[in-house]
Short mmCIF file of C-alpha atoms and ligand atoms in Angstrom, two decimals:
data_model
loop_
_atom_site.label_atom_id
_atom_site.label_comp_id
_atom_site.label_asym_id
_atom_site.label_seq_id
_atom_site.Cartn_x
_atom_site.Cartn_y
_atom_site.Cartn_z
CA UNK A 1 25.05 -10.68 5.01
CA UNK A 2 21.68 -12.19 4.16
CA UNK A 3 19.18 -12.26 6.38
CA UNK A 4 15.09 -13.32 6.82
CA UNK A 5 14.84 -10.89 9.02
CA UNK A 6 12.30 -7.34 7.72
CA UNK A 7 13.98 -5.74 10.14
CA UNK A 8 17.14 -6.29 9.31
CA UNK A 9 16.33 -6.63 5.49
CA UNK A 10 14.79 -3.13 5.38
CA UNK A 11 18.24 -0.90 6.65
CA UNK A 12 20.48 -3.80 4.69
CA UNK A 13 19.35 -5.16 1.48
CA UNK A 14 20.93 -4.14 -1.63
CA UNK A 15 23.35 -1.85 -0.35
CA UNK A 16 26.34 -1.47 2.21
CA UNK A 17 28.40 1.74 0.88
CA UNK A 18 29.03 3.64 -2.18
CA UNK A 19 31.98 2.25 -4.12
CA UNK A 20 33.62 5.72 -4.56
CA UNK A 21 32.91 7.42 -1.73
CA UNK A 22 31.86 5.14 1.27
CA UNK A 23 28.59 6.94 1.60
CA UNK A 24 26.76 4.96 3.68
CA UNK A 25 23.28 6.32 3.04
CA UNK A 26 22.15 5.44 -0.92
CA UNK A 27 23.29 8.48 -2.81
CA UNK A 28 20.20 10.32 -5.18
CA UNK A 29 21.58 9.52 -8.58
CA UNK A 30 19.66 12.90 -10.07
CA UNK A 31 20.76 12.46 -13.66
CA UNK A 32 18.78 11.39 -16.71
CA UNK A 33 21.96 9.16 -18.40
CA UNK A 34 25.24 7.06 -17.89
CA UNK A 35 28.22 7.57 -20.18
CA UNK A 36 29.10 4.46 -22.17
CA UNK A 37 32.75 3.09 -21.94
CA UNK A 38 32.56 2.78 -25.58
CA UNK A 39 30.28 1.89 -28.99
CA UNK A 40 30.43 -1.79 -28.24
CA UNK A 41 29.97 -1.18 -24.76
CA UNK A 42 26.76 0.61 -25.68
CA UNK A 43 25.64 -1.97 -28.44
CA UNK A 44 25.77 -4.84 -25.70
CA UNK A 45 23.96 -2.31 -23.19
CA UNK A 46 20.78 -2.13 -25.73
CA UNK A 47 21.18 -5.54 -26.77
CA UNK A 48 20.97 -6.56 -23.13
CA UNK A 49 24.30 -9.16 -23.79
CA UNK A 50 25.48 -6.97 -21.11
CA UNK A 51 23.71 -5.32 -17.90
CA UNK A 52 24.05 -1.74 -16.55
CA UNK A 53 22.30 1.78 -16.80
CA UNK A 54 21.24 3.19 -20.08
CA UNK A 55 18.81 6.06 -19.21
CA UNK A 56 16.94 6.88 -15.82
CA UNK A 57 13.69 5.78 -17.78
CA UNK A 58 14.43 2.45 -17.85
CA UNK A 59 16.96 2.22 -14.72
CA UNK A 60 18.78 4.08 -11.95
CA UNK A 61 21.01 3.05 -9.21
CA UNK A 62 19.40 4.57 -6.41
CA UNK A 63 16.13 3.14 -7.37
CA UNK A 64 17.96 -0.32 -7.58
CA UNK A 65 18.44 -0.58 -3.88
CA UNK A 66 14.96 0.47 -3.29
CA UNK A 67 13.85 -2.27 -5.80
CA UNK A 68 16.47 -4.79 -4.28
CA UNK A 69 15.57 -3.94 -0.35
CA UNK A 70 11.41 -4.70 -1.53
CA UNK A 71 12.19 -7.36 -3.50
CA UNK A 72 13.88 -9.07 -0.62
CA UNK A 73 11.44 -8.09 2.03
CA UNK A 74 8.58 -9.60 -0.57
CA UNK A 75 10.25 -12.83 -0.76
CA UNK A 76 10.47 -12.13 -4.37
CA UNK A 77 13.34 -12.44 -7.00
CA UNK A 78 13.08 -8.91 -8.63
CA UNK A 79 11.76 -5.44 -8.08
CA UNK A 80 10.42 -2.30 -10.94
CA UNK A 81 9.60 0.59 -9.69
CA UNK A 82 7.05 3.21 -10.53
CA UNK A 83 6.11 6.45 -10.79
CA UNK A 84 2.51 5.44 -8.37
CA UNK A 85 0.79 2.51 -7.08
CA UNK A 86 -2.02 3.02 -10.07
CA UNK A 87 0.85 1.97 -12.52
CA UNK A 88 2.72 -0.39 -10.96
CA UNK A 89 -0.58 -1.91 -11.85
CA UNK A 90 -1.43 -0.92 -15.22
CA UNK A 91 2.46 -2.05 -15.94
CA UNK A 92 1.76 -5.16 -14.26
CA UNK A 93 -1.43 -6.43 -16.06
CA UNK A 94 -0.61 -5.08 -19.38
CA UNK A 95 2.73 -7.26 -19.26
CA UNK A 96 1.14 -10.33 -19.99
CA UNK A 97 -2.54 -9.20 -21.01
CA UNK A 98 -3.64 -7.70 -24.20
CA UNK A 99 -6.08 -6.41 -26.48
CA UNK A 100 -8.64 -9.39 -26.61
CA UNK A 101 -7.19 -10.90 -23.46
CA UNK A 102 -9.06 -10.94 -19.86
CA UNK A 103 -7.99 -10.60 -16.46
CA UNK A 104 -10.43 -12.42 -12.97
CA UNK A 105 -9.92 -9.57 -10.74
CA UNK A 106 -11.66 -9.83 -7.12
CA UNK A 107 -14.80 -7.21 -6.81
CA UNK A 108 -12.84 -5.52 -3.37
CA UNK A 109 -10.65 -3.20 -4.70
CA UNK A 110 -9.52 0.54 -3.99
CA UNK A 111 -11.83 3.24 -6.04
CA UNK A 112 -9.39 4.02 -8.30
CA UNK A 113 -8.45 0.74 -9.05
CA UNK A 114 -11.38 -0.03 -10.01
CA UNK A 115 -11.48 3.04 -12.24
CA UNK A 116 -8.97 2.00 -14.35
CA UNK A 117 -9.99 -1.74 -14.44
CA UNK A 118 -13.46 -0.95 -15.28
CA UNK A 119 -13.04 2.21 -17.47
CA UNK A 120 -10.03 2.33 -19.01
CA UNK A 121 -8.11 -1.34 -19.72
CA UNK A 122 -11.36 -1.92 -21.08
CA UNK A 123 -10.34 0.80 -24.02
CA UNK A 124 -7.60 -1.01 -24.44
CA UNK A 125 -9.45 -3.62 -25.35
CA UNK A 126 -8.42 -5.81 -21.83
CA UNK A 127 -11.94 -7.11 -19.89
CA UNK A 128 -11.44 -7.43 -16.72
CA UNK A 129 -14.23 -10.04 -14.77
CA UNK A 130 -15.13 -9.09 -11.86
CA UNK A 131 -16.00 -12.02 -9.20
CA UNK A 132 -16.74 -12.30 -4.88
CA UNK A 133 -13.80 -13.17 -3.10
CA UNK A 134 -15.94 -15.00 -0.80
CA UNK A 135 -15.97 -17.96 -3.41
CA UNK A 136 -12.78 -18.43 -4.70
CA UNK A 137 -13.81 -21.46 -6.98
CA UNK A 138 -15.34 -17.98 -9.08
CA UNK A 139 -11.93 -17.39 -10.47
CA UNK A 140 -11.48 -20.93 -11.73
CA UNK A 141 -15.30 -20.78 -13.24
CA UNK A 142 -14.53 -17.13 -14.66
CA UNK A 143 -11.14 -18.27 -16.40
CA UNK A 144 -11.30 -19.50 -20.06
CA UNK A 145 -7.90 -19.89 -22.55
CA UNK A 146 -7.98 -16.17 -23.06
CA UNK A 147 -7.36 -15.28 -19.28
CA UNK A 148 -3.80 -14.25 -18.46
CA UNK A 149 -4.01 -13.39 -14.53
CA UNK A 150 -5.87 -13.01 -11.44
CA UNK A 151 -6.13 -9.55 -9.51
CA UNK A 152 -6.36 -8.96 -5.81
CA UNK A 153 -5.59 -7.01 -2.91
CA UNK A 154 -4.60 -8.48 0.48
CA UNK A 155 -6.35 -6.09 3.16
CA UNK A 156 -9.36 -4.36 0.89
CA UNK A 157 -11.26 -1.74 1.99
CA UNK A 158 -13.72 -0.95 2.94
CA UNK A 159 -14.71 -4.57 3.54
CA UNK A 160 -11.04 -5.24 5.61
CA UNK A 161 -11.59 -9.12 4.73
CA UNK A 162 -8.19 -10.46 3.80
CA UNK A 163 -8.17 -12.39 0.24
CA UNK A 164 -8.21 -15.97 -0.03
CA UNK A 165 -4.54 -15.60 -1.30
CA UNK A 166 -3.51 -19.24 -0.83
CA UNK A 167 -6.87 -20.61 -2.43
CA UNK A 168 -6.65 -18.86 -5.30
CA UNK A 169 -3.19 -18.69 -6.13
CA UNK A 170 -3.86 -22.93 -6.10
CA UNK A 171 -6.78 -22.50 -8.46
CA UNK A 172 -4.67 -19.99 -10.95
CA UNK A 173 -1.77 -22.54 -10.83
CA UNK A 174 -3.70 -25.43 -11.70
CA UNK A 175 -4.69 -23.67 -14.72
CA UNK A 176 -1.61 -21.82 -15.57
CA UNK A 177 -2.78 -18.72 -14.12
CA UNK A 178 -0.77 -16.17 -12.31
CA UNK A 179 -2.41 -14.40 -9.50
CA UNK A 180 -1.32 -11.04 -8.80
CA UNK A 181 -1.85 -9.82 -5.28
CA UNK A 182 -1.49 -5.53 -4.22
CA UNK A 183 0.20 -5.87 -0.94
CA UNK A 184 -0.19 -1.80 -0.40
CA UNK A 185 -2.25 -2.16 3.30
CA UNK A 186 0.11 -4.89 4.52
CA UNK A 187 3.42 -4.82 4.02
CA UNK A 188 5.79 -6.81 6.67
CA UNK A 189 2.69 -8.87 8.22
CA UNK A 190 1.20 -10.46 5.03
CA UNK A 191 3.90 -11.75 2.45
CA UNK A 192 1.69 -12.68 -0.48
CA UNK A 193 4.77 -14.73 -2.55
CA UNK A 194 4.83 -17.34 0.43
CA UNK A 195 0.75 -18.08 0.17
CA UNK A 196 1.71 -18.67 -3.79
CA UNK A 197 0.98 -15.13 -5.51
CA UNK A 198 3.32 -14.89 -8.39
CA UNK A 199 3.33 -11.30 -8.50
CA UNK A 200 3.08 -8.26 -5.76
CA UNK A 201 2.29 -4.70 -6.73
CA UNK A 202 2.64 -2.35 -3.84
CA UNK A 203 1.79 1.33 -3.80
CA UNK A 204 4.64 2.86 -1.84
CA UNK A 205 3.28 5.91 -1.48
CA UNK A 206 1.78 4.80 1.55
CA UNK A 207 2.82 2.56 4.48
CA UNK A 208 6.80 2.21 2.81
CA UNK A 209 7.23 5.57 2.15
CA UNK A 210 4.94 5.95 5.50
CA UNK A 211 5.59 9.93 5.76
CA UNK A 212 3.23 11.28 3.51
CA UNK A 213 5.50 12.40 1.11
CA UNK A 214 6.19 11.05 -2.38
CA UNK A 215 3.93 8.68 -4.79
CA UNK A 216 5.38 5.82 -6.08
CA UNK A 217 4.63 2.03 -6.75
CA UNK A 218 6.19 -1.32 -7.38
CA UNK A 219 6.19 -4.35 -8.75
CA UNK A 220 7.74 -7.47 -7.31
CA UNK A 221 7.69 -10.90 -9.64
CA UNK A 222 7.71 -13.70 -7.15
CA UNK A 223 10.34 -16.01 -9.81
CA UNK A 224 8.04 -18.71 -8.47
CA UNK A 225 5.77 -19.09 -11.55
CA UNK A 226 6.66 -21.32 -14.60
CA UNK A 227 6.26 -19.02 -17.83
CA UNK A 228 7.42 -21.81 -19.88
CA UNK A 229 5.34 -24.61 -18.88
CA UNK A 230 2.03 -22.19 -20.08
CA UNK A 231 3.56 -21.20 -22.88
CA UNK A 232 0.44 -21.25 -24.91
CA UNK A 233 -1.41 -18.82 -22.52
CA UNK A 234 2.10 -16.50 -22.27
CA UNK A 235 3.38 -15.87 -25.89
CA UNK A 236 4.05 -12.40 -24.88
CA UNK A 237 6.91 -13.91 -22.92
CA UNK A 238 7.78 -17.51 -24.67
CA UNK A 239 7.38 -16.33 -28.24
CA UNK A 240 9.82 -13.79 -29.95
CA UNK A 241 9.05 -10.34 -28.63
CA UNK A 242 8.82 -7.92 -32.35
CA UNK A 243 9.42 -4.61 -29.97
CA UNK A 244 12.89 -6.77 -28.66
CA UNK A 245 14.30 -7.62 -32.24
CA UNK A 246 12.63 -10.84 -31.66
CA UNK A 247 13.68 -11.87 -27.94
CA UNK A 248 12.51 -14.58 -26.13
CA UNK A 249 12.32 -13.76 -22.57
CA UNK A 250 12.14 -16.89 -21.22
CA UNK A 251 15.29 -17.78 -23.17
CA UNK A 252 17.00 -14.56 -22.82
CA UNK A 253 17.41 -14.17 -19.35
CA UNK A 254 17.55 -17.36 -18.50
CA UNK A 255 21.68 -17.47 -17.31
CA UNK A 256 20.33 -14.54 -14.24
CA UNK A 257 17.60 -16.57 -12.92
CA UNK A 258 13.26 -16.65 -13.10
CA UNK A 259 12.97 -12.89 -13.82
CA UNK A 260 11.47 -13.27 -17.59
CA UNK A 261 8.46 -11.00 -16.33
CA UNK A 262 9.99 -8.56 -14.93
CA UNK A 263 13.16 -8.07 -17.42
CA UNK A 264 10.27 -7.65 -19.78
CA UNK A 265 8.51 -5.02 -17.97
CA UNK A 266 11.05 -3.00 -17.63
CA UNK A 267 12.85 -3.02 -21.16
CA UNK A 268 9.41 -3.27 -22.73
CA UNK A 269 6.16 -1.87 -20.60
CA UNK A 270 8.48 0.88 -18.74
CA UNK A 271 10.79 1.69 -21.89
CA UNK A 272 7.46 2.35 -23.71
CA UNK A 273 4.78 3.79 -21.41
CA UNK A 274 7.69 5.58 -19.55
CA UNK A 275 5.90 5.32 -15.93
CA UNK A 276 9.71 5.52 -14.53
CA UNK A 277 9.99 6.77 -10.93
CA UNK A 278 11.77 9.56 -9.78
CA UNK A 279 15.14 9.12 -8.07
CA UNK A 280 14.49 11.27 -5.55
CA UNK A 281 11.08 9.71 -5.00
CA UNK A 282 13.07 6.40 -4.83
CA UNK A 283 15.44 8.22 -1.95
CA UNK A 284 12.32 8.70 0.11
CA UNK A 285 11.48 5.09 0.24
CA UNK A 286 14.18 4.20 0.76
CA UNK A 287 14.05 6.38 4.24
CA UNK A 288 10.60 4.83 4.53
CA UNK A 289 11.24 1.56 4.52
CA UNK A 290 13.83 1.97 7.41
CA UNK A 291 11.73 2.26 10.21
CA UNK A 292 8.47 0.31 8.01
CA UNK A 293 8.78 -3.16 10.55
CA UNK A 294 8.65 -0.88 13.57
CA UNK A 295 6.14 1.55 12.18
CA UNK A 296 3.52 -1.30 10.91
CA UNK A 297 3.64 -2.60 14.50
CA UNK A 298 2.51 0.43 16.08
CA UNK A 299 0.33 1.14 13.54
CA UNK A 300 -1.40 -2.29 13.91
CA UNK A 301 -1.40 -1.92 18.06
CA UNK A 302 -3.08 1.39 17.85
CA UNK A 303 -5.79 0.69 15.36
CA UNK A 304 -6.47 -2.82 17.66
CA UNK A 305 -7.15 -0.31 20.56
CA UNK A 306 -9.29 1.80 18.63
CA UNK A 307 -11.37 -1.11 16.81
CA UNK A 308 -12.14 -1.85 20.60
CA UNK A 309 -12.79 1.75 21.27
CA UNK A 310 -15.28 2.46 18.71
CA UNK A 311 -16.81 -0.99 19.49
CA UNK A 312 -18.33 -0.18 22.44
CA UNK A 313 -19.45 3.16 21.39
CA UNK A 314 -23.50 4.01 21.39
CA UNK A 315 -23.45 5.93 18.28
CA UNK A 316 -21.08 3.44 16.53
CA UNK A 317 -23.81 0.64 14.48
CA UNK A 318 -20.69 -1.16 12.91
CA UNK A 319 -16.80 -1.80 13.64
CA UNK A 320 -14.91 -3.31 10.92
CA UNK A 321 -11.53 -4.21 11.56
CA UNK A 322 -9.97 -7.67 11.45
CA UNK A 323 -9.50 -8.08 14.76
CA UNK A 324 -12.85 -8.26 15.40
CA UNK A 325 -14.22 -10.51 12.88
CA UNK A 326 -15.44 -14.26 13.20
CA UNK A 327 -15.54 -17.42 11.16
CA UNK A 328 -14.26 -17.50 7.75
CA UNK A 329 -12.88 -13.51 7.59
CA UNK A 330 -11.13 -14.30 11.04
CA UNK A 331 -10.07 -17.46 9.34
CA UNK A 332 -8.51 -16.17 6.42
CA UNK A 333 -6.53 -13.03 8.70
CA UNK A 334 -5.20 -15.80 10.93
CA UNK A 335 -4.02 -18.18 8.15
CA UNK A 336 -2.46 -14.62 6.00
CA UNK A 337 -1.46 -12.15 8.78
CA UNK A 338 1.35 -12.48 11.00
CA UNK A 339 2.06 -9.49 13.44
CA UNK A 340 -0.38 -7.13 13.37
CA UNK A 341 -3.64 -7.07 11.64
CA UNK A 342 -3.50 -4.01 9.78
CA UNK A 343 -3.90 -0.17 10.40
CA UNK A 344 -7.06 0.77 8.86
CA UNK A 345 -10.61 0.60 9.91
CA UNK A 346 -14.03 1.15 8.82
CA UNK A 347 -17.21 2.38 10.83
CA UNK A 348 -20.52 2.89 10.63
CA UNK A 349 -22.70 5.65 12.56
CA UNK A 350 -25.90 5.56 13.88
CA UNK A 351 -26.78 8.75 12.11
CA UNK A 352 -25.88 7.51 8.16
CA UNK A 353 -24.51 10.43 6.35
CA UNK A 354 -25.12 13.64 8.01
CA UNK A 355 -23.95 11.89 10.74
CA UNK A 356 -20.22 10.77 8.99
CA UNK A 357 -19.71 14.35 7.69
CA UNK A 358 -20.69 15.99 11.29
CA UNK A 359 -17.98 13.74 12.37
CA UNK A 360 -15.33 14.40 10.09
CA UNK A 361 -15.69 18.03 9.82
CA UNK A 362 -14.94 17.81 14.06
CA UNK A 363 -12.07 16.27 13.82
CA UNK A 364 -9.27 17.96 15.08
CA UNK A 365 -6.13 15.78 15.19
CA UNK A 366 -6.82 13.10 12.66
CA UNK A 367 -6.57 14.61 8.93
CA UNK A 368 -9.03 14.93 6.30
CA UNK A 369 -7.21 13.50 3.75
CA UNK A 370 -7.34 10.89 0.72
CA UNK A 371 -4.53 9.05 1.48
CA UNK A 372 -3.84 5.74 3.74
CA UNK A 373 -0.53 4.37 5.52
CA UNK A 374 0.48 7.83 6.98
CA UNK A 375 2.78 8.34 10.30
CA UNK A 376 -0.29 10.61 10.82
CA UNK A 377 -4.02 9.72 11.62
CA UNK A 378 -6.14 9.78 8.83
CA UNK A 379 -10.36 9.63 8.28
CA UNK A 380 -12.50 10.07 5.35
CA UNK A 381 -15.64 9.35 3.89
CA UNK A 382 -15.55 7.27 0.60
CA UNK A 383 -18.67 7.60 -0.79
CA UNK A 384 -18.05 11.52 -1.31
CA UNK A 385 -14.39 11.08 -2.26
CA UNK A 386 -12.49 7.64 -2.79
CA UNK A 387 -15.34 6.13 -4.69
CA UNK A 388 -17.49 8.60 -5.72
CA UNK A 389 -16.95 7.88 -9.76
CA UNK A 390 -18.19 4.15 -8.54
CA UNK A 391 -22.09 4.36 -9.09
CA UNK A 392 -24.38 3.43 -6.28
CA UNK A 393 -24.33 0.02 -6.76
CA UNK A 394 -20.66 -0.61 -7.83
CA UNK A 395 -20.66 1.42 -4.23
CA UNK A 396 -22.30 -1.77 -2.51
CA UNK A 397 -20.36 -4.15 -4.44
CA UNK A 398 -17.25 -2.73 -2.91
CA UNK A 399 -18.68 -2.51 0.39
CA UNK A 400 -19.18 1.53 0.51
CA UNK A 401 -22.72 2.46 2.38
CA UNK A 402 -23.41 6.26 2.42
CA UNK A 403 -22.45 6.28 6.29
CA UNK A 404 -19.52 4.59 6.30
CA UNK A 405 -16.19 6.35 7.37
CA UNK A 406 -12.43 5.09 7.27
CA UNK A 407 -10.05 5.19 9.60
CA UNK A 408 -5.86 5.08 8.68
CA UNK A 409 -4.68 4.54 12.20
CA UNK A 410 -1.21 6.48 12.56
CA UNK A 411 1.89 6.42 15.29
CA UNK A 412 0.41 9.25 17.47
CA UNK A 413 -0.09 8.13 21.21
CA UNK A 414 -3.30 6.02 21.22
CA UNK A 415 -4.94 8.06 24.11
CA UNK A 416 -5.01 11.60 21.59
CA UNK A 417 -6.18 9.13 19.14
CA UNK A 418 -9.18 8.20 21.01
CA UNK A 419 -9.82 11.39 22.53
CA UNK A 420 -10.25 12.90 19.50
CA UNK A 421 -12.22 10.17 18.40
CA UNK A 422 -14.41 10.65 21.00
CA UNK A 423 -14.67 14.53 21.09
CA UNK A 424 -16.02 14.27 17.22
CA UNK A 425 -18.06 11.57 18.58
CA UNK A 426 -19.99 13.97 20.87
CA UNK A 427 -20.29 16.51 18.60
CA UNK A 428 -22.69 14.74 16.31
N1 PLP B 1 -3.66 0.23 -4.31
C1 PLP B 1 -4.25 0.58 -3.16
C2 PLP B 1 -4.71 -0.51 -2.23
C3 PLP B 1 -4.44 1.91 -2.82
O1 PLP B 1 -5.03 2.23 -1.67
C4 PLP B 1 -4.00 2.92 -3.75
C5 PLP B 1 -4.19 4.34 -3.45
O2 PLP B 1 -4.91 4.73 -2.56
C6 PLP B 1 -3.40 2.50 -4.93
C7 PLP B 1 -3.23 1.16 -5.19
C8 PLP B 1 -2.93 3.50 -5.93
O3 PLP B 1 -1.70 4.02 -5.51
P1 PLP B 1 -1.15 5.47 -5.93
O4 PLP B 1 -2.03 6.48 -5.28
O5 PLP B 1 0.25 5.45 -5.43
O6 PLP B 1 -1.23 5.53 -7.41
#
């Protein structure tokens, strides 16, 4: 039964029993290969005439349902999954950009992201140009025939100002530019696909897997983006591929629907670079995602309460947390989010740095950790850890001042949330 429902969606999609046994939870398929019937069965296996499983590299069937059940929450046509959210990104940039290509990538961006962007697609030869969300007529002035895509994330922080999704993705279209959006802080209340992103990259080791337990990443191709039209700026996907004997995957996968992207990440990017996830990993998701719609609602209604909290605090200069924006970053949360507003937060403290540390190191129910979209409270304090390789002013540019702390609001009750809030509070 097919339903537009994430609640529904998230216990159904992709899955209703196993075929031999009735299991109704997905089975772990722990095994590296999959017999062949026979050598022709094999040839039309590799020569992708015929689909099924190969070798756990390139697919497994209980990391189908997990790609399935996101796929279908997305609003997209077609999941990969990966070993983390870092390469569900590399994957998905270096799919359609190479050496001497460029990417438009938005300057609010997680640390690490960043990182790679800035540090190491450039050895590859990729540039990536970095422009202010704030205008998003700076992607269309930063594009030339040599861009291939357009990088965001929906809920950035530190800055927590949702991205112009809907703008952009406009701009990129009119030029035959594909914008790729990381959903990771907002899955279930922003679905980037519907506001025109082409792509969605999600690292599920946090709010889907939501326990704190595996890493893993994903990469969701939207089918809602015409390859063939830009041919000219996609020949890595209209032009015969020499690491596919020559396939064209706009041709060859035509008869299964718009998933030339994504067919070629996975029998291309993931057969080569071999960022494959785990089975089990893809097991633990798959838990995740279960309880994900009701989880991302509490996690939204707590960190509301505590934005409100910390809001009215003496020692607190600065809240930052949708909910409590105005004009244009209000604007753009209203027109994007639906449900919630997201779980994390950022804050400023009177005292600046020795101030931030005091507070962390007296926390005694939230975690020190580096990690967002835990069941569990989290805190930390970027400019020591997240995006410390950043230098100071790549710091600014992404919105990191030394006194800043973050906030990953999790599922506790709210009042031990805010008492221990305010206990570290006092103890500055
Ligand atoms: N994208 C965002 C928004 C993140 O916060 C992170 C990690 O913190 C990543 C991507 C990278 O994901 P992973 O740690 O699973 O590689």
């Amino acid at each position: 039964m097919k339903s537009k429902h994430p609640e529904t969606i998230a216990l159904h999609a992709g899955w209703r029993k196993d075929a031999t046994q009735n299991s109704v939870v997905v089975p772990i398929h722990q095994t590296t290969s999959y017999e062949f019937d026979s050598t022709e069965h094999a040839a039309n296996l590799f020569s992708l005439s015929d689909f099924g499983n190969i070798y756990t590299r390139i697919m497994n069937p209980t990391t189908a349902v997990l790609e399935e059940r996101l796929a279908a929450l997305e609003g997209g046509v077609a999941g990969l999954a990966m070993s983390s959210g870092q390469a569900a990104e590399l994957v998905a940039i270096t799919n359609i950009c190479h050496a001497g290509d460029n990417f438009v990538s938005s300057t609010n961006l997680y640390g690490g992201t960043w990182n790679m962007f800035q540090n190491t697609l450039s050895t590859f030869g990729i540039e990536v140009r970095y422009v202010n969300p704030d205008n998003p007529e700076a992607f269309r002035e930063a594009t030339d025939e040599r861009t291939r895509c357009y990088f965001a994330e929906t809920l950035p922080n530190p800055k927590l100002e949702v991205f112009p999704i809907k703008e952009v993705a406009e701009i990129g279209r009119s030029l035959g530019v594909p914008l790729i959006v990381d959903n990771t802080a907002a899955p279930i209340i922003c679905k980037p696909i519907e506001h025109g992103a082409a792509i969605v990259v999600h690292s599920t080791t946090k709010y889907i897997g939501g326990h704190g337990t595996s890493i893993g990443g994903i990469i969701i191709d939207g089918g809602n983006f015409d390859w063939e039209k830009h041919g000219e700026r996609f020949p890595m996907l209209t032009q015969p591929d020499p690491s596919y004997h020559g396939a064209v995957w706009t041709d060859a996968v035509k008869p299964l629907g718009p998933i030339a992207y994504i067919i070629k990440a996975r029998v291309t990017q993931l057969r080569d670079m071999g960022t494959a996830m785990s089975p089990f990993n893809a097991f633990m998701f798959i838990q995740g995602m279960e309880t994900l719609p009701l989880r991302i609602r509490a996690h939204c209604e707590n960190a509301e309460k505590v934005a409100k909290y910390l809001n009215g605090h003496k020692d607190v200069t600065k809240v930052i947390h949708p909910s409590l924006m105005t004009g244009e970053a209000k604007r753009r949360a209203k027109e994007h989010l639906n449900g919630g507003l997201g779980a994390l937060i950022g804050f400023e403290l009177a005292g600046g740095k020795e101030a931030g540390s005091k507070f962390i190191d007296s926390l005694k129910l939230l975690y020190h950790v580096a990690n967002i979209g835990d069941t569990r409270s989290l805190a930390i304090h970027p400019a020591s850890t997240t995006h410390q390789q950043l230098n100071p002013d790549e710091q600014l540019q992404a919105g990191v001042t030394p006194g800043y702390v973050r906030l990953s609001i999790g599922i506790e009750h709210i009042d031990d949330i805010i008492s221990d809030l305010d206990q570290a509070l006092k103890s500055i």
